[in-house]
CSV table of C-alpha atoms in Angstrom, one decimal:
chain,number,residue,atom,x,y,z
A,24,MET,CA,25.3,-42.7,22.2
A,25,ASP,CA,24.2,-39.9,20.3
A,26,TYR,CA,20.7,-40.3,17.7
A,27,TYR,CA,20.1,-37.8,15.1
A,28,PRO,CA,17.0,-38.2,12.7
A,29,LYS,CA,17.5,-38.4,9.0
A,30,PHE,CA,17.1,-34.7,8.1
A,31,TYR,CA,19.9,-33.7,10.5
A,32,TYR,CA,22.0,-35.1,7.7
A,33,SER,CA,20.3,-33.4,4.8
A,34,SER,CA,19.3,-30.2,6.2
A,35,ASP,CA,22.1,-27.9,4.7
A,36,CYS,CA,22.1,-24.0,6.0
A,37,LEU,CA,20.3,-22.2,3.3
A,38,ALA,CA,22.6,-19.1,4.6
A,39,GLY,CA,22.1,-16.2,2.3
A,40,ASP,CA,19.2,-17.6,0.9
A,41,CYS,CA,17.4,-18.3,4.1
A,42,PRO,CA,13.7,-16.6,4.1
A,43,ASP,CA,14.4,-16.4,7.7
A,44,THR,CA,17.5,-15.5,9.7
A,45,CYS,CA,18.7,-17.3,13.0
A,46,CYS,CA,20.8,-14.4,13.9
A,47,ALA,CA,17.9,-12.1,14.3
A,48,GLY,CA,15.0,-11.7,16.3
A,49,TRP,CA,16.1,-13.4,19.6
A,50,GLU,CA,18.6,-12.9,22.4
A,51,ILE,CA,22.1,-14.7,21.8
A,52,PRO,CA,23.5,-15.8,24.9
A,53,LEU,CA,27.3,-16.3,25.3
A,54,THR,CA,29.0,-18.5,27.4
A,55,GLU,CA,32.4,-17.5,29.7
A,56,LYS,CA,34.3,-19.2,27.2
A,57,ASP,CA,32.6,-17.1,24.4
A,58,THR,CA,33.4,-13.8,25.8
A,59,ASP,CA,37.2,-14.6,26.9
A,60,PHE,CA,37.7,-15.8,23.1
A,61,LEU,CA,35.8,-12.4,22.0
A,62,LYS,CA,37.8,-10.1,24.2
A,63,LYS,CA,41.1,-11.4,22.9
A,64,ARG,CA,40.0,-11.2,19.5
A,65,PHE,CA,38.3,-7.4,19.3
A,66,ASP,CA,39.7,-3.9,20.7
A,67,LYS,CA,37.8,-3.0,23.9
A,68,PRO,CA,35.7,-0.7,21.9
A,69,ILE,CA,34.4,-3.1,19.3
A,70,PHE,CA,34.0,-6.0,22.3
A,71,ASP,CA,31.9,-3.3,24.1
A,72,ASN,CA,30.0,-2.5,20.9
A,73,ILE,CA,29.1,-6.7,20.5
A,74,VAL,CA,28.9,-7.9,24.2
A,75,THR,CA,26.3,-6.7,26.7
A,76,LYS,CA,24.3,-8.5,29.2
A,77,ASP,CA,21.0,-9.8,30.0
A,78,PRO,CA,18.9,-8.6,32.8
A,79,TYR,CA,19.8,-11.6,34.9
A,80,GLY,CA,23.5,-10.3,34.3
A,81,ASP,CA,23.9,-12.7,31.6
A,82,ALA,CA,26.4,-12.5,28.9
A,83,CYS,CA,25.1,-12.1,25.0
A,84,MET,CA,25.4,-10.6,21.8
A,85,ARG,CA,24.1,-6.6,21.9
A,86,LEU,CA,21.6,-6.7,19.1
A,87,LYS,CA,20.8,-4.0,16.7
A,88,ASN,CA,17.5,-3.5,15.4
A,89,GLY,CA,17.0,-6.9,16.8
A,90,ARG,CA,20.1,-8.6,14.6
A,91,CYS,CA,23.2,-10.1,15.5
A,92,PRO,CA,26.2,-7.4,14.9
A,93,PHE,CA,27.9,-9.9,13.3
A,94,LEU,CA,24.9,-10.5,10.3
A,95,ASN,CA,25.9,-9.4,7.1
A,96,THR,CA,23.6,-7.4,4.4
A,97,GLU,CA,24.0,-10.5,2.6
A,98,GLY,CA,22.1,-12.2,5.3
A,99,LEU,CA,25.5,-14.5,6.2
A,100,CYS,CA,27.7,-14.5,9.7
A,101,SER,CA,30.7,-12.0,9.0
A,102,LEU,CA,32.3,-13.7,12.3
A,103,ARG,CA,31.7,-17.3,10.3
A,104,LEU,CA,33.5,-15.7,7.4
A,105,MET,CA,36.5,-14.6,9.5
A,106,LEU,CA,36.6,-17.8,11.6
A,107,SER,CA,36.2,-21.7,11.4
A,108,GLN,CA,33.3,-23.0,13.3
A,109,SER,CA,34.7,-24.0,16.2
A,110,GLU,CA,35.7,-20.6,17.1
A,111,THR,CA,31.9,-19.1,17.2
A,112,PRO,CA,29.8,-18.8,19.7
A,113,GLU,CA,28.2,-22.4,21.5
A,114,VAL,CA,24.9,-21.3,20.6
A,115,CYS,CA,25.6,-20.4,17.1
A,116,ARG,CA,27.6,-23.6,16.8
A,117,GLN,CA,24.7,-25.8,18.3
A,118,HIS,CA,21.7,-23.9,16.7
A,119,PRO,CA,19.2,-25.7,15.4
A,120,LEU,CA,19.7,-28.7,17.7
A,121,PHE,CA,17.6,-29.7,20.3
A,122,ILE,CA,19.9,-31.2,22.8
A,123,GLU,CA,18.1,-34.1,25.5
A,124,GLU,CA,19.8,-36.5,27.4
A,125,TYR,CA,18.3,-39.8,28.9
A,126,ASP,CA,20.0,-42.4,30.7
A,127,GLY,CA,22.9,-44.2,28.3
A,128,PHE,CA,21.8,-42.2,25.5
A,129,THR,CA,21.5,-38.6,24.0
A,130,GLU,CA,19.0,-37.2,21.5
A,131,LYS,CA,19.8,-34.3,18.8
A,132,CYS,CA,17.1,-33.3,17.0
A,133,PRO,CA,17.5,-30.1,14.7
A,134,SER,CA,14.3,-27.6,15.3
A,135,LEU,CA,11.8,-27.3,13.1
A,136,SER,CA,12.1,-23.4,13.0
A,137,CYS,CA,14.9,-23.7,10.8
A,138,PRO,CA,13.4,-23.4,7.3
A,139,ALA,CA,16.1,-25.5,5.9
A,140,VAL,CA,15.1,-28.2,8.3
A,141,CYS,CA,10.9,-27.3,7.8
A,142,ARG,CA,12.0,-28.1,4.3
A,143,GLU,CA,12.9,-31.6,4.8
A,144,ILE,CA,10.5,-32.5,7.6
A,145,PHE,CA,7.8,-31.8,4.6
A,146,SER,CA,9.1,-33.2,1.9
A,147,SER,CA,9.2,-36.7,3.5
A,148,ASP,CA,7.1,-39.1,3.1
A,149,LEU,CA,4.8,-40.9,6.0
A,150,SER,CA,6.4,-43.8,5.2
A,151,ASP,CA,10.1,-42.9,5.8
A,152,GLU,CA,11.1,-43.4,8.9
A,153,ILE,CA,13.3,-40.3,9.5
A,154,TYR,CA,13.3,-40.5,13.6
A,155,PRO,CA,15.8,-43.2,15.4
A,156,MET,CA,14.6,-45.4,17.4
A,157,PRO,CA,17.4,-45.9,20.7
A,158,GLU,CA,18.6,-49.1,21.9
A,159,TYR,CA,17.9,-48.8,26.0
A,160,ARG,CA,19.6,-51.4,28.0
A,161,GLY,CA,19.2,-49.4,31.3
A,162,ASP,CA,16.9,-50.3,34.0
A,163,ASP,CA,14.6,-47.6,34.1
A,164,VAL,CA,11.7,-49.7,33.3
A,165,PHE,CA,9.4,-46.4,32.8
A,166,LEU,CA,11.9,-44.8,30.5
A,167,SER,CA,12.0,-48.3,28.6
A,168,MET,CA,8.2,-48.1,28.5
A,169,LEU,CA,8.1,-44.3,27.3
A,170,ILE,CA,10.7,-45.5,24.1
A,171,LYS,CA,8.8,-48.6,23.5
A,172,SER,CA,5.3,-46.6,23.4
A,173,ARG,CA,6.8,-43.8,21.1
A,174,LYS,CA,7.9,-46.3,18.4
A,175,MET,CA,4.6,-47.4,18.7
A,176,ILE,CA,3.1,-44.3,18.1
A,177,LEU,CA,5.6,-43.4,15.3
A,178,LYS,CA,5.2,-46.9,13.7
A,179,LYS,CA,1.4,-46.7,12.9
A,180,ILE,CA,1.6,-43.3,11.6
A,181,ASN,CA,4.8,-44.7,9.3
A,182,THR,CA,2.7,-47.9,8.3
A,183,GLY,CA,-0.2,-45.6,7.3
A,184,GLY,CA,-4.5,-46.1,7.5
A,185,ILE,CA,-4.9,-43.7,10.3
A,186,ASP,CA,-5.6,-40.5,9.9
A,187,LEU,CA,-4.7,-37.4,12.7
A,188,PHE,CA,-8.0,-37.9,14.7
A,189,GLU,CA,-6.8,-41.9,15.1
A,190,ALA,CA,-3.5,-40.6,15.6
A,191,ILE,CA,-4.5,-38.2,18.5
A,192,ALA,CA,-7.0,-40.4,20.2
A,193,GLY,CA,-4.4,-43.4,20.5
A,194,THR,CA,-2.1,-41.0,21.9
A,195,ILE,CA,-4.1,-39.9,24.2
A,196,TYR,CA,-5.4,-43.4,25.4
A,197,LEU,CA,-2.3,-44.9,25.4
A,198,ALA,CA,-0.6,-41.6,27.7
A,199,THR,CA,-3.6,-42.5,30.3
A,200,ASP,CA,-3.4,-45.9,29.8
A,201,ILE,CA,0.5,-45.8,30.8
A,202,GLU,CA,0.0,-43.3,33.8
A,203,GLN,CA,-2.6,-45.7,35.5
A,204,THR,CA,-0.2,-48.4,35.3
A,205,VAL,CA,2.7,-46.7,36.4
A,206,PHE,CA,1.0,-44.5,39.0
A,207,PHE,CA,-2.0,-46.9,40.4
A,208,ASP,CA,-1.5,-50.6,38.9
A,209,GLU,CA,2.1,-50.2,39.4
A,210,LYS,CA,2.8,-53.1,36.9
A,211,ILE,CA,5.1,-51.6,34.5
A,212,GLU,CA,6.4,-55.1,33.7
A,213,THR,CA,3.4,-56.4,32.7
A,214,PHE,CA,2.5,-53.7,30.1
A,215,ASP,CA,0.3,-55.0,27.6
A,216,PHE,CA,1.5,-53.0,24.3
A,217,GLU,CA,-0.2,-54.9,22.1
A,218,ARG,CA,-3.6,-53.9,23.8
A,219,SER,CA,-2.1,-50.7,23.5
A,220,GLU,CA,-1.9,-50.7,19.8
A,221,SER,CA,-6.0,-51.0,19.0
A,222,PHE,CA,-5.9,-47.7,20.8
A,223,PHE,CA,-5.4,-46.3,17.4
A,224,GLY,CA,-8.2,-47.3,15.6
A,225,TYR,CA,-10.5,-45.1,17.5
A,226,ALA,CA,-11.2,-41.4,16.0
A,227,CYS,CA,-13.5,-40.3,19.2
A,228,LEU,CA,-11.3,-38.1,21.5
A,229,PRO,CA,-11.7,-39.1,25.0
A,230,TYR,CA,-11.5,-35.6,26.3
A,231,ASP,CA,-13.4,-32.6,25.0
A,232,ILE,CA,-10.1,-30.7,23.5
A,233,PHE,CA,-11.7,-28.9,21.0
A,234,LYS,CA,-13.9,-26.7,23.4
A,235,TYR,CA,-10.5,-25.8,24.4
A,236,VAL,CA,-8.9,-24.9,21.4
A,237,GLY,CA,-9.7,-21.1,21.2
A,238,GLU,CA,-8.3,-20.6,25.1
A,239,TYR,CA,-5.1,-22.5,24.0
A,240,ILE,CA,-4.7,-20.3,21.3
A,241,THR,CA,-5.9,-17.2,23.1
A,242,MET,CA,-3.1,-18.1,26.1
A,243,LEU,CA,-0.5,-18.0,22.6
A,244,LYS,CA,-1.2,-14.8,22.2
A,245,ASP,CA,-1.5,-13.2,25.7
A,246,ARG,CA,1.0,-15.3,27.7
A,247,CYS,CA,3.7,-16.1,25.5
A,248,GLU,CA,6.4,-13.6,24.9
A,249,ILE,CA,5.9,-13.3,20.8
A,250,LEU,CA,8.9,-12.8,18.7
A,251,GLU,CA,7.3,-11.9,15.1
A,252,GLU,CA,4.2,-9.3,14.8
A,253,LYS,CA,3.2,-11.8,12.0
A,254,TRP,CA,2.7,-14.2,14.6
A,255,ARG,CA,0.6,-12.1,16.7
A,256,GLN,CA,-1.6,-11.0,13.9
A,257,MET,CA,-2.0,-15.0,13.0
A,258,LEU,CA,-3.2,-15.5,16.4
A,259,GLU,CA,-5.8,-12.5,16.4
A,260,LYS,CA,-7.1,-13.6,13.1
A,261,THR,CA,-7.6,-17.1,14.0
A,262,LEU,CA,-9.3,-16.0,17.1
A,263,LYS,CA,-11.7,-13.9,15.3
A,264,SER,CA,-12.8,-17.0,13.1
A,265,HIS,CA,-14.9,-19.9,13.7
A,266,PHE,CA,-13.2,-23.3,15.1
A,267,ASP,CA,-14.7,-25.1,12.2
A,268,LEU,CA,-14.0,-29.3,13.0
A,269,SER,CA,-15.7,-30.0,9.6
A,270,ASN,CA,-13.0,-28.0,7.8
A,271,LEU,CA,-10.5,-29.5,9.5
A,272,ARG,CA,-11.7,-33.0,9.3
A,273,ILE,CA,-11.7,-32.8,5.3
A,274,ASP,CA,-8.5,-30.6,4.9
A,275,SER,CA,-6.5,-32.2,2.2
A,276,ARG,CA,-2.9,-31.4,4.0
A,277,GLY,CA,-3.7,-34.3,6.6
A,278,LYS,CA,-0.3,-35.4,5.7
A,279,GLU,CA,1.5,-32.2,6.8
A,280,TYR,CA,-0.6,-32.6,9.7
A,281,LEU,CA,0.8,-35.7,10.5
A,282,GLN,CA,4.4,-35.0,9.9
A,283,PHE,CA,4.3,-32.7,12.4
A,284,TYR,CA,2.5,-34.5,14.6
A,285,MET,CA,5.4,-36.9,14.6
A,286,TYR,CA,8.1,-34.7,15.1
A,287,LEU,CA,6.0,-33.2,18.4
A,288,VAL,CA,5.6,-36.6,19.5
A,289,TYR,CA,9.6,-37.3,18.9
A,290,ARG,CA,10.7,-34.4,20.8
A,291,TYR,CA,8.3,-34.6,23.8
A,292,TRP,CA,7.0,-37.9,24.2
A,293,LEU,CA,10.1,-39.1,26.5
A,294,LYS,CA,10.1,-35.7,28.6
A,295,GLY,CA,7.4,-37.2,30.3
A,296,ILE,CA,10.3,-39.0,32.4
A,297,ASN,CA,11.0,-35.6,34.0
A,298,THR,CA,7.4,-35.1,35.4
A,299,ASP,CA,6.3,-38.3,35.7
A,300,SER,CA,3.2,-37.0,33.6
A,301,VAL,CA,3.0,-38.7,30.1
A,302,LEU,CA,-0.3,-37.4,29.2
A,303,GLU,CA,0.8,-33.9,29.9
A,304,TYR,CA,3.3,-34.3,27.1
A,305,ALA,CA,1.0,-35.9,25.2
A,306,LEU,CA,-1.6,-33.3,25.3
A,307,PHE,CA,1.1,-30.6,24.6
A,308,ILE,CA,1.5,-32.5,21.1
A,309,VAL,CA,-1.9,-32.7,20.6
A,310,PHE,CA,-3.0,-29.1,21.5
A,311,GLY,CA,0.0,-27.6,19.5
A,312,THR,CA,-1.0,-29.3,16.2
A,313,ILE,CA,-4.5,-28.8,16.0
A,314,ALA,CA,-3.7,-25.2,17.2
A,315,CYS,CA,-1.5,-25.1,14.3
A,316,SER,CA,-4.1,-26.7,12.0
A,317,PHE,CA,-6.6,-24.0,12.8
A,318,ILE,CA,-4.0,-21.0,12.6
A,319,SER,CA,-3.3,-22.1,9.0
A,320,LEU,CA,-6.8,-22.4,8.2
A,321,SER,CA,-8.0,-19.2,9.6
A,322,SER,CA,-4.6,-17.2,8.7
A,323,ASP,CA,-4.5,-18.8,4.8
A,324,VAL,CA,-0.7,-19.4,5.6
A,325,PRO,CA,0.8,-22.9,4.8
A,326,PHE,CA,0.8,-25.2,7.6
A,327,ALA,CA,4.2,-25.9,6.7
A,328,GLU,CA,5.2,-22.3,7.7
A,329,THR,CA,2.4,-22.4,10.8
A,330,ALA,CA,4.5,-25.4,12.3
A,331,ARG,CA,7.6,-24.0,11.6
A,332,MET,CA,6.3,-20.3,13.3
A,333,PHE,CA,4.9,-22.4,16.1
A,334,SER,CA,8.2,-24.0,16.8
A,335,LYS,CA,10.2,-20.7,16.6
A,336,GLU,CA,7.9,-18.8,18.7
A,337,ILE,CA,7.2,-21.4,21.4
A,338,GLU,CA,10.1,-24.4,21.4
A,339,HIS,CA,12.7,-22.0,21.7
A,340,ASP,CA,11.1,-20.4,25.1
A,341,SER,CA,11.3,-22.5,28.3
A,342,ASP,CA,8.6,-19.4,29.7
A,343,ASN,CA,6.4,-20.1,26.7
A,344,ILE,CA,6.8,-24.0,27.1
A,345,GLU,CA,5.7,-23.8,30.5
A,346,ALA,CA,2.6,-21.4,30.0
A,347,ALA,CA,1.6,-24.3,27.7
A,348,LEU,CA,2.0,-26.7,30.4
A,349,GLU,CA,0.3,-25.2,32.9
A,350,PHE,CA,-2.5,-24.4,30.3
A,351,ILE,CA,-2.6,-28.4,30.3
A,352,ASP,CA,-2.9,-28.9,33.8
A,353,LYS,CA,-5.6,-26.4,33.8
A,354,TYR,CA,-7.3,-28.0,31.2
A,355,LEU,CA,-6.9,-31.9,32.9
A,356,ALA,CA,-8.1,-30.0,36.5
A,357,GLU,CA,-11.6,-28.8,34.5
A,358,SER,CA,-11.6,-32.0,32.6
A,359,GLU,CA,-11.5,-34.5,35.5
A,360,ARG,CA,-14.3,-32.5,37.5
């Protein structure tokens, strides 16, 4: 069964009115079916002018000044204007969906990098239950635990009464408890979810996260591929600033922090099933939220736009995700000494 967040149905493409475009700034891969179709549709000189290969020998669009050759001056896809949507390249049809397949169900979540999706997420109320809760009837007890615990985190924020720091503390304590249960106690079936709910009453973080925020942002600047110069400038400005925790605590945009936090929890919490580390992805969520908070405060860029740029720069690049996870593994190793 396929599950979609509610904003999947309401995030209409802004087309020519989009302040950004998904047709520029990054590689546009093509499947074999895509290239076969384009070969039949266009003469060889035109085909050779629009299709090339990446450094790995895989087919992709030949970008012109970083833009897809079919992106016209009005910010519209000239290929889409000529053809039906089903005839456009696969990546174009799927964007901005992230598709995650699990045992018996698939989650399809539009990316926050899309301005239309960003608008829908940050215009919602915290009480809106915009993320679906999959019904799981399989026999993977660990996956079942992750689904239930993710539901707990989202519900705690939906029902209100906790701020960002309490959400972070509760999430980290919960992830730690799950890992200890699964990999040490081995009593998954008897995991006490009711006791774990009490973790969300704390505001004291179990790890000295803020000590490492500057290093995390440095990693985003130095180790991750950067698409937009504006993002680099925001990171550099932030690294020259003082990381004042009190500013983050009293900042009035707490609602937006929690909205972004919920998005990351929905996107990444279940990924622990692939690495057997819930805590690793919990900290990916935490560091991403706190880093974006400081970047927004330091660069004077609205938080929603900062979060959108983080999504575009990090979420769509597997190497950038890997760099962030490697940083977290290093951080965990140092914290446990």
